[in-house]
């Protein structure tokens, strides 16, 4: 083989991350004398341990060892105290500590050529202090502005991990994936993902296919997964002899080819052929499904729909589709754009045509009904012209249906939180309209509105929480229960950063004296992390009320078991002539405040 042949042959590209990992391992080993330490790589079934260090004594192996998770980064922004932060899953901390050995996290910072380290035990202690109680969801627009050092006061406020639990979703990954994938933009993408990871501690709300759940998931991993899936269509449309296909690509293509062949030969309903032959519909069919003409097979429909979806996401076809629909139902786009009641205008437009407006709930096996309903409703409002998004495709800017659909998903995911923060006024107004229609109790705000709301309602700490009860009774108009025994006060305040509803109960069958009950009005579509919330809430009650009557202190492991078995006795405090009882009833945490004299 000649030198030119050797240099020009097709070979796998070296991965920058893999090179950095190799470099960090090499430099880490160089710091330890082979006479005093033996370093072993954990190569098989790695669950978070990269290396084991065994201490030697006078040349003898001692079996005194400790696990190490080694991370590496080219550059990272330091905290004000000079330390460096990066996200770690709680499950990973637990895994490192389960064998009772001292365990360490080590980070190689290449630009400084320095290693930073911390004991895993310290990290788990810090994790228990992440008292995240009020849930906040921000769209990528807000997060990216924060990354650019805008909204400094807002950033400082939500940086309070004693109070706020911040989430990202797979739609944030979609927003980032929509940016340029050129090699020149790779560093920006990695920095964006790292910012999300640090801001949210990797807590992600996502659709599992059956439900919407909240777990710790790495934004970097989700981004890589999305890119892998995004290439499948290109794989399916490639010749199997294509030299650019990897072995994995060929395996996917080979596996799916029999099903594509079946689809190719399957005839479809004659309605598609008739639509192309009908002069009244032919123009629209040729505009939006040109690939289907003269190919009325299952494969033709499949390819036509995929290509239409691709054009909607990459070109300005959505603008044309939206205009055609608005003209078809004769709706006045200028009037509906900023109307106070878009649903009434849409309903009247369909009634004039004698058409019953179809619902937006389309049941499927891949997501909950409420998620489909909210995201589909968002698209419906935009399609009909209410606060419709701009569609722009030019050299320097690309705004397509993809942006609108991701905003729809943001709006659905945000309904799992107490607050949805967006500075996109079109997104904000559509989200408000949808939440009102479906009685979603998530508050939608711009970042500066949230700052004002924080100073008015959310800044309280410590014993200030106790003074909020009489203030609520004095200033909030209650709703009286049907039996007249309960006065219910819904409030924008969060007592102990958790309870936002106060009940005053005067029921002789329950107690011979009136008493107060604090409960949490959940975000409409929430997935609760009870263990975390209970641990945090108990610590806050201990800080204000002092030791509980049984002197249990912080949340105990045995209490976790008692809750699962529905045998938890709760907690009790005596403070200033009142008894406070924390209970877990009907899947909710409740705080009873009783007079004892």
Coordinates of C-alpha atoms in Angstrom, one line a residue, residues 2-488:
X2 CA 1.4 3.4 -1.0
X3 CA 1.5 6.4 1.4
X4 CA -1.3 8.1 -0.6
X5 CA -3.5 5.0 -0.5
X6 CA -2.9 4.7 3.2
X7 CA -3.8 8.4 3.8
X8 CA -6.9 8.4 1.6
X9 CA -8.6 5.2 2.7
X10 CA -11.9 5.4 4.5
X11 CA -11.4 5.0 8.2
X12 CA -13.4 5.8 11.3
X13 CA -12.9 9.3 12.6
X14 CA -11.3 9.9 16.0
X15 CA -13.8 11.2 18.5
X16 CA -12.7 14.3 20.5
X17 CA -14.4 13.1 23.7
X18 CA -12.8 9.7 23.5
X19 CA -9.4 11.4 23.0
X20 CA -10.0 13.6 26.0
X21 CA -11.0 10.6 28.1
X22 CA -7.8 8.8 27.1
X23 CA -5.7 11.8 28.0
X24 CA -7.4 12.3 31.4
X25 CA -6.8 8.6 32.3
X26 CA -3.2 8.8 31.3
X27 CA -2.5 12.0 33.3
X28 CA -4.4 10.6 36.3
X29 CA -2.2 7.5 36.3
X30 CA 0.9 9.7 36.1
X31 CA 0.1 11.3 39.5
X32 CA 0.3 8.0 41.4
X33 CA 3.5 6.0 42.1
X34 CA 3.3 2.4 41.0
X35 CA 5.2 1.6 44.2
X36 CA 2.4 2.9 46.4
X37 CA -0.8 2.4 44.3
X38 CA -2.2 -0.1 41.8
X39 CA -4.8 1.4 39.4
X40 CA -7.3 -0.9 37.8
X41 CA -9.7 0.0 35.0
X42 CA -13.3 -1.0 35.3
X43 CA -14.0 -2.0 31.7
X44 CA -17.0 -4.4 31.8
X45 CA -20.6 -3.4 32.6
X46 CA -19.5 0.1 33.8
X47 CA -22.3 1.6 36.0
X48 CA -20.4 4.7 37.0
X49 CA -17.0 3.5 38.3
X50 CA -14.1 4.1 35.9
X51 CA -11.1 3.1 38.1
X52 CA -10.2 1.4 41.3
X53 CA -7.2 2.6 43.3
X54 CA -5.6 0.0 45.6
X55 CA -3.1 1.2 48.3
X56 CA 0.2 -0.7 48.6
X57 CA 2.3 -1.0 51.7
X58 CA 6.0 -1.6 51.3
X59 CA 5.3 -3.1 47.9
X60 CA 2.5 -5.4 49.2
X61 CA -1.1 -5.2 47.9
X62 CA -3.4 -4.4 50.8
X63 CA -6.9 -4.7 49.2
X64 CA -7.6 -1.2 50.7
X65 CA -9.1 0.4 47.7
X66 CA -11.6 3.0 46.6
X67 CA -13.6 3.6 43.4
X68 CA -13.2 6.7 41.2
X69 CA -15.5 8.2 38.6
X70 CA -13.3 10.2 36.3
X71 CA -14.8 13.0 34.1
X72 CA -13.0 15.3 31.7
X73 CA -13.9 18.6 30.1
X74 CA -12.0 21.0 27.8
X75 CA -13.3 24.1 29.6
X76 CA -16.0 24.9 32.1
X77 CA -17.2 28.0 33.9
X78 CA -16.1 28.2 37.5
X79 CA -18.4 29.1 40.4
X80 CA -17.7 32.3 42.4
X81 CA -15.7 30.5 45.0
X82 CA -13.4 28.9 42.4
X83 CA -15.0 25.5 42.6
X84 CA -16.4 23.6 39.6
X85 CA -19.9 22.1 39.4
X86 CA -21.2 19.3 37.1
X87 CA -24.3 17.2 37.3
X88 CA -24.4 13.7 38.9
X89 CA -27.3 11.4 39.1
X90 CA -28.4 10.4 42.6
X91 CA -28.5 6.8 41.5
X92 CA -24.8 7.1 40.6
X93 CA -23.9 8.5 44.0
X94 CA -25.8 5.6 45.7
X95 CA -24.0 3.1 43.5
X96 CA -20.5 4.4 44.4
X97 CA -21.3 4.4 48.1
X98 CA -23.1 1.0 48.4
X99 CA -20.0 -1.0 49.2
X100 CA -19.1 1.4 52.0
X101 CA -15.7 2.2 50.5
X102 CA -14.5 5.8 50.3
X103 CA -15.4 7.0 46.7
X104 CA -14.3 10.0 44.7
X105 CA -15.4 12.1 41.8
X106 CA -12.5 13.5 39.8
X107 CA -12.7 16.0 37.0
X108 CA -9.9 16.8 34.6
X109 CA -10.0 20.4 33.4
X110 CA -7.9 20.4 30.2
X111 CA -7.5 24.1 29.7
X112 CA -5.8 24.3 33.2
X113 CA -4.3 20.9 33.0
X114 CA -5.6 20.4 36.6
X115 CA -7.7 17.7 38.4
X116 CA -10.5 18.6 40.8
X117 CA -11.9 16.1 43.2
X118 CA -14.6 15.6 45.8
X119 CA -15.7 12.7 48.1
X120 CA -18.9 11.0 47.0
X121 CA -20.1 11.1 50.6
X122 CA -19.9 14.9 50.5
X123 CA -21.9 15.0 47.3
X124 CA -24.7 12.8 48.8
X125 CA -24.9 15.2 51.8
X126 CA -25.2 18.1 49.4
X127 CA -27.9 16.3 47.4
X128 CA -30.0 16.0 50.6
X129 CA -29.8 19.8 50.9
X130 CA -31.3 20.4 47.4
X131 CA -34.7 21.5 48.9
X132 CA -36.5 21.8 45.6
X133 CA -40.1 22.5 46.3
X134 CA -41.6 25.0 43.9
X135 CA -41.4 23.6 40.4
X136 CA -40.4 25.8 37.5
X137 CA -40.3 25.1 33.8
X138 CA -38.5 27.5 31.4
X139 CA -38.5 27.3 27.7
X140 CA -35.2 27.3 25.8
X141 CA -35.6 30.9 24.9
X142 CA -35.3 31.9 28.5
X143 CA -32.5 29.4 29.3
X144 CA -30.4 30.6 26.3
X145 CA -30.8 34.2 27.4
X146 CA -29.7 33.2 31.0
X147 CA -26.7 31.5 29.4
X148 CA -25.9 34.8 27.7
X149 CA -26.0 36.5 31.1
X150 CA -29.3 38.2 30.6
X151 CA -32.0 38.3 33.3
X152 CA -29.5 38.4 36.1
X153 CA -32.0 38.9 39.0
X154 CA -34.2 36.2 37.6
X155 CA -31.2 33.9 37.4
X156 CA -30.1 34.7 40.9
X157 CA -33.6 34.0 42.3
X158 CA -34.2 30.6 40.7
X159 CA -30.7 29.6 41.6
X160 CA -32.0 29.2 45.2
X161 CA -32.1 25.4 45.4
X162 CA -33.6 25.6 48.8
X163 CA -36.8 26.8 47.1
X164 CA -37.0 25.9 43.4
X165 CA -37.0 22.7 41.5
X166 CA -36.1 23.3 37.8
X167 CA -36.9 21.0 35.0
X168 CA -35.9 20.6 31.3
X169 CA -37.6 18.4 28.8
X170 CA -36.9 16.6 25.5
X171 CA -38.3 19.7 23.7
X172 CA -35.2 21.7 24.9
X173 CA -33.1 19.0 23.2
X174 CA -35.3 19.4 20.1
X175 CA -34.7 23.2 20.1
X176 CA -30.9 22.7 20.3
X177 CA -31.0 19.9 17.7
X178 CA -32.7 22.4 15.3
X179 CA -29.7 24.7 15.3
X180 CA -26.8 24.3 12.9
X181 CA -25.2 20.8 13.1
X182 CA -22.0 22.0 11.4
X183 CA -18.7 21.2 13.1
X184 CA -18.2 24.9 13.8
X185 CA -21.3 24.9 16.0
X186 CA -20.5 21.8 17.9
X187 CA -18.8 23.6 20.8
X188 CA -21.9 25.9 21.2
X189 CA -24.2 22.9 21.3
X190 CA -22.1 21.1 23.9
X191 CA -22.0 24.4 26.0
X192 CA -25.8 24.6 25.7
X193 CA -26.3 21.1 26.9
X194 CA -23.9 21.6 29.8
X195 CA -25.7 24.7 30.8
X196 CA -29.0 22.9 30.9
X197 CA -27.4 20.1 32.9
X198 CA -26.0 22.4 35.5
X199 CA -29.2 24.5 35.8
X200 CA -31.6 21.6 36.2
X201 CA -29.3 19.0 37.9
X202 CA -30.3 16.8 34.9
X203 CA -33.9 16.5 36.1
X204 CA -35.9 15.9 32.9
X205 CA -39.6 15.7 32.2
X206 CA -40.2 13.4 29.2
X207 CA -42.8 11.2 27.5
X208 CA -42.0 7.5 28.1
X209 CA -44.5 6.4 25.5
X210 CA -47.1 5.5 28.1
X211 CA -46.8 8.4 30.6
X212 CA -45.0 11.7 31.3
X213 CA -42.3 11.1 33.9
X214 CA -39.6 13.0 35.8
X215 CA -36.2 11.5 36.1
X216 CA -32.5 12.5 36.1
X217 CA -31.3 12.1 32.5
X218 CA -28.3 13.6 30.9
X219 CA -29.0 16.3 28.2
X220 CA -25.9 15.1 26.4
X221 CA -27.2 11.5 26.2
X222 CA -30.7 12.6 25.1
X223 CA -29.1 14.8 22.4
X224 CA -27.1 11.9 21.1
X225 CA -30.1 9.6 21.1
X226 CA -32.2 12.2 19.1
X227 CA -29.4 12.6 16.5
X228 CA -29.2 8.8 16.1
X229 CA -33.0 8.5 15.6
X230 CA -32.9 11.5 13.2
X231 CA -30.7 9.6 10.8
X232 CA -32.9 6.6 10.5
X233 CA -34.9 8.1 7.6
X234 CA -31.7 8.8 5.7
X235 CA -30.7 5.2 6.3
X236 CA -34.0 3.9 5.0
X237 CA -33.7 6.0 1.8
X238 CA -30.1 5.0 1.2
X239 CA -28.8 2.3 -1.1
X240 CA -27.6 -0.6 0.9
X241 CA -24.3 -0.5 -1.0
X242 CA -23.7 3.1 0.1
X243 CA -20.2 3.4 1.4
X244 CA -21.2 6.1 3.9
X245 CA -23.4 3.6 5.8
X246 CA -21.9 2.1 9.0
X247 CA -22.4 -1.5 10.0
X248 CA -25.1 -0.5 12.4
X249 CA -26.9 1.5 9.6
X250 CA -26.8 -1.5 7.3
X251 CA -28.2 -3.7 10.1
X252 CA -31.1 -1.3 10.6
X253 CA -31.7 -1.1 6.9
X254 CA -31.6 -4.9 6.5
X255 CA -34.0 -5.4 9.5
X256 CA -36.6 -3.0 8.2
X257 CA -36.4 -3.7 4.5
X258 CA -38.9 -6.7 4.5
X259 CA -41.5 -4.4 6.1
X260 CA -40.9 -1.6 3.6
X261 CA -41.3 -4.1 0.8
X262 CA -44.7 -5.1 2.1
X263 CA -45.7 -1.5 2.4
X264 CA -44.5 -0.8 -1.1
X265 CA -46.9 -3.4 -2.6
X266 CA -49.9 -2.6 -0.5
X267 CA -52.6 -0.6 -2.4
X268 CA -54.4 2.2 -0.6
X269 CA -57.9 3.6 -0.7
X270 CA -59.0 5.2 -4.0
X271 CA -59.7 8.4 -2.1
X272 CA -56.2 9.6 -2.8
X273 CA -56.4 9.0 -6.5
X274 CA -59.8 10.8 -6.6
X275 CA -58.4 13.8 -4.7
X276 CA -55.7 14.2 -7.4
X277 CA -58.2 13.9 -10.2
X278 CA -60.8 16.3 -8.7
X279 CA -60.1 19.8 -10.0
X280 CA -61.3 21.3 -6.7
X281 CA -58.7 19.5 -4.6
X282 CA -55.9 18.6 -7.1
X283 CA -54.0 21.9 -6.6
X284 CA -53.7 21.4 -2.8
X285 CA -52.8 17.7 -3.1
X286 CA -50.0 18.5 -5.6
X287 CA -48.8 21.3 -3.3
X288 CA -48.7 19.3 0.0
X289 CA -48.4 15.7 -1.2
X290 CA -46.7 15.9 -4.6
X291 CA -44.8 12.6 -4.0
X292 CA -48.1 10.7 -3.8
X293 CA -49.3 11.4 -7.3
X294 CA -49.3 8.3 -9.5
X295 CA -47.9 6.2 -6.6
X296 CA -51.0 5.2 -4.8
X297 CA -49.5 2.5 -2.6
X298 CA -48.7 2.2 1.1
X299 CA -45.1 3.1 0.3
X300 CA -46.3 6.2 -1.6
X301 CA -48.4 7.4 1.3
X302 CA -45.6 6.7 3.7
X303 CA -43.0 8.6 1.7
X304 CA -45.4 11.4 0.8
X305 CA -46.3 12.0 4.5
X306 CA -42.7 11.8 5.6
X307 CA -41.5 14.2 2.9
X308 CA -44.4 16.6 3.8
X309 CA -43.4 16.5 7.4
X310 CA -39.8 17.1 6.4
X311 CA -40.8 20.2 4.3
X312 CA -42.9 21.5 7.2
X313 CA -39.9 21.3 9.5
X314 CA -37.3 22.6 7.1
X315 CA -39.1 24.8 4.6
X316 CA -42.0 27.3 4.6
X317 CA -44.7 24.8 3.7
X318 CA -46.4 25.3 7.1
X319 CA -47.1 28.9 6.2
X320 CA -48.8 27.8 3.0
X321 CA -50.7 25.1 4.8
X322 CA -51.9 27.5 7.5
X323 CA -53.0 30.1 5.0
X324 CA -54.9 27.5 3.0
X325 CA -56.8 26.4 6.1
X326 CA -57.6 29.9 7.2
X327 CA -58.9 30.8 3.7
X328 CA -60.9 27.5 3.7
X329 CA -62.9 28.3 6.8
X330 CA -63.0 32.0 6.0
X331 CA -61.5 33.1 9.3
X332 CA -60.2 36.7 9.6
X333 CA -56.6 36.3 10.5
X334 CA -56.2 40.0 11.5
X335 CA -59.1 39.8 13.9
X336 CA -58.3 36.5 15.5
X337 CA -54.6 37.2 15.9
X338 CA -55.0 39.2 19.2
X339 CA -58.6 38.5 20.2
X340 CA -59.5 38.0 23.8
X341 CA -61.6 34.9 22.9
X342 CA -60.0 32.9 20.1
X343 CA -62.1 29.9 20.8
X344 CA -65.4 31.8 20.2
X345 CA -64.1 33.1 16.8
X346 CA -63.0 29.6 15.7
X347 CA -66.3 28.1 16.7
X348 CA -68.4 30.7 14.9
X349 CA -66.3 30.3 11.7
X350 CA -67.0 26.6 11.6
X351 CA -70.7 27.1 12.4
X352 CA -71.1 29.4 9.4
X353 CA -69.9 26.6 7.2
X354 CA -72.2 24.0 9.0
X355 CA -69.2 22.1 10.2
X356 CA -68.8 20.6 13.7
X357 CA -65.4 21.6 15.1
X358 CA -63.5 18.3 15.7
X359 CA -61.9 17.6 19.1
X360 CA -58.1 17.7 19.7
X361 CA -58.0 14.5 21.8
X362 CA -56.7 11.8 19.5
X363 CA -56.1 8.7 21.8
X364 CA -52.9 6.8 21.0
X365 CA -50.6 4.3 22.8
X366 CA -47.6 6.6 22.8
X367 CA -48.5 9.4 25.2
X368 CA -51.1 10.4 27.7
X369 CA -54.4 11.9 26.5
X370 CA -53.7 15.2 28.4
X371 CA -50.4 15.6 26.7
X372 CA -51.9 15.1 23.2
X373 CA -54.8 17.4 24.0
X374 CA -52.6 20.3 25.2
X375 CA -50.0 20.0 22.4
X376 CA -52.6 19.5 19.6
X377 CA -54.7 22.4 21.0
X378 CA -51.6 24.6 20.7
X379 CA -51.1 23.7 17.1
X380 CA -54.8 24.3 16.4
X381 CA -54.7 27.9 17.8
X382 CA -51.6 28.7 15.7
X383 CA -53.1 27.1 12.6
X384 CA -56.3 29.3 12.9
X385 CA -54.2 32.4 13.3
X386 CA -54.2 33.2 17.1
X387 CA -50.8 34.6 17.9
X388 CA -49.5 32.7 14.9
X389 CA -45.8 32.2 14.7
X390 CA -43.7 33.7 12.0
X391 CA -42.4 31.2 9.4
X392 CA -39.1 32.4 8.0
X393 CA -36.5 30.4 5.9
X394 CA -33.5 32.3 4.7
X395 CA -29.7 32.1 4.9
X396 CA -29.4 33.5 8.4
X397 CA -32.6 32.4 10.0
X398 CA -34.9 29.4 10.0
X399 CA -38.3 29.4 11.8
X400 CA -40.6 26.6 10.7
X401 CA -43.3 24.3 11.9
X402 CA -40.6 22.6 14.0
X403 CA -40.4 25.7 16.2
X404 CA -44.2 25.8 16.7
X405 CA -44.4 22.1 17.5
X406 CA -41.6 22.3 20.1
X407 CA -43.4 25.2 21.7
X408 CA -46.5 23.1 21.8
X409 CA -44.6 20.3 23.6
X410 CA -43.0 22.9 26.0
X411 CA -46.6 24.1 26.9
X412 CA -47.7 20.5 27.6
X413 CA -44.6 19.6 29.6
X414 CA -44.9 22.8 31.6
X415 CA -48.3 21.7 33.0
X416 CA -46.4 19.4 35.3
X417 CA -45.0 22.5 37.1
X418 CA -46.2 25.4 39.2
X419 CA -44.7 28.0 36.8
X420 CA -44.0 28.2 33.1
X421 CA -41.6 31.0 32.3
X422 CA -41.4 32.1 28.6
X423 CA -40.4 35.5 27.1
X424 CA -42.0 34.6 23.8
X425 CA -45.2 36.6 24.0
X426 CA -46.9 34.5 21.3
X427 CA -46.1 31.3 23.2
X428 CA -47.2 32.9 26.5
X429 CA -50.6 34.0 25.2
X430 CA -51.4 30.7 23.5
X431 CA -50.3 28.8 26.7
X432 CA -52.6 31.0 28.8
X433 CA -55.5 30.5 26.5
X434 CA -55.0 26.7 26.5
X435 CA -54.5 26.5 30.3
X436 CA -57.7 28.5 30.9
X437 CA -59.7 26.2 28.6
X438 CA -58.5 23.0 30.2
X439 CA -58.3 24.4 33.7
X440 CA -54.5 23.8 34.1
X441 CA -53.3 25.6 37.2
X442 CA -49.8 26.3 36.0
X443 CA -49.0 30.0 36.1
X444 CA -47.5 31.4 32.8
X445 CA -45.2 34.4 33.2
X446 CA -42.4 36.2 31.5
X447 CA -39.1 36.3 33.5
X448 CA -39.5 39.9 34.7
X449 CA -43.1 39.1 35.8
X450 CA -41.8 36.2 37.8
X451 CA -39.2 38.5 39.5
X452 CA -42.1 40.8 40.6
X453 CA -44.2 37.8 41.7
X454 CA -41.2 36.4 43.8
X455 CA -40.8 39.7 45.7
X456 CA -44.6 39.8 46.4
X457 CA -45.3 36.2 47.2
X458 CA -42.3 33.8 47.2
X459 CA -39.5 35.4 49.1
X460 CA -40.5 34.3 52.6
X461 CA -38.2 32.1 54.6
X462 CA -37.9 30.7 58.2
X463 CA -40.5 31.8 60.8
X464 CA -42.0 34.3 58.3
X465 CA -44.1 31.3 57.0
X466 CA -46.1 31.2 60.3
X467 CA -47.2 34.9 60.0
X468 CA -48.6 34.1 56.5
X469 CA -51.6 32.1 58.0
X470 CA -53.4 35.1 59.6
X471 CA -52.4 37.3 56.6
X472 CA -54.1 34.9 54.2
X473 CA -57.3 34.7 56.4
X474 CA -57.4 38.5 56.6
X475 CA -56.7 39.4 52.9
X476 CA -57.9 36.4 50.8
X477 CA -61.5 35.9 50.0
X478 CA -62.5 32.3 50.9
X479 CA -64.7 29.8 49.2
X480 CA -67.3 28.2 51.5
X481 CA -67.9 24.4 51.2
X482 CA -71.4 23.2 50.5
X483 CA -71.9 22.0 54.1
X484 CA -70.6 25.3 55.4
X485 CA -68.0 23.7 57.6
X486 CA -64.9 24.7 55.6
X487 CA -63.5 28.0 54.4
X488 CA -61.0 27.4 51.6

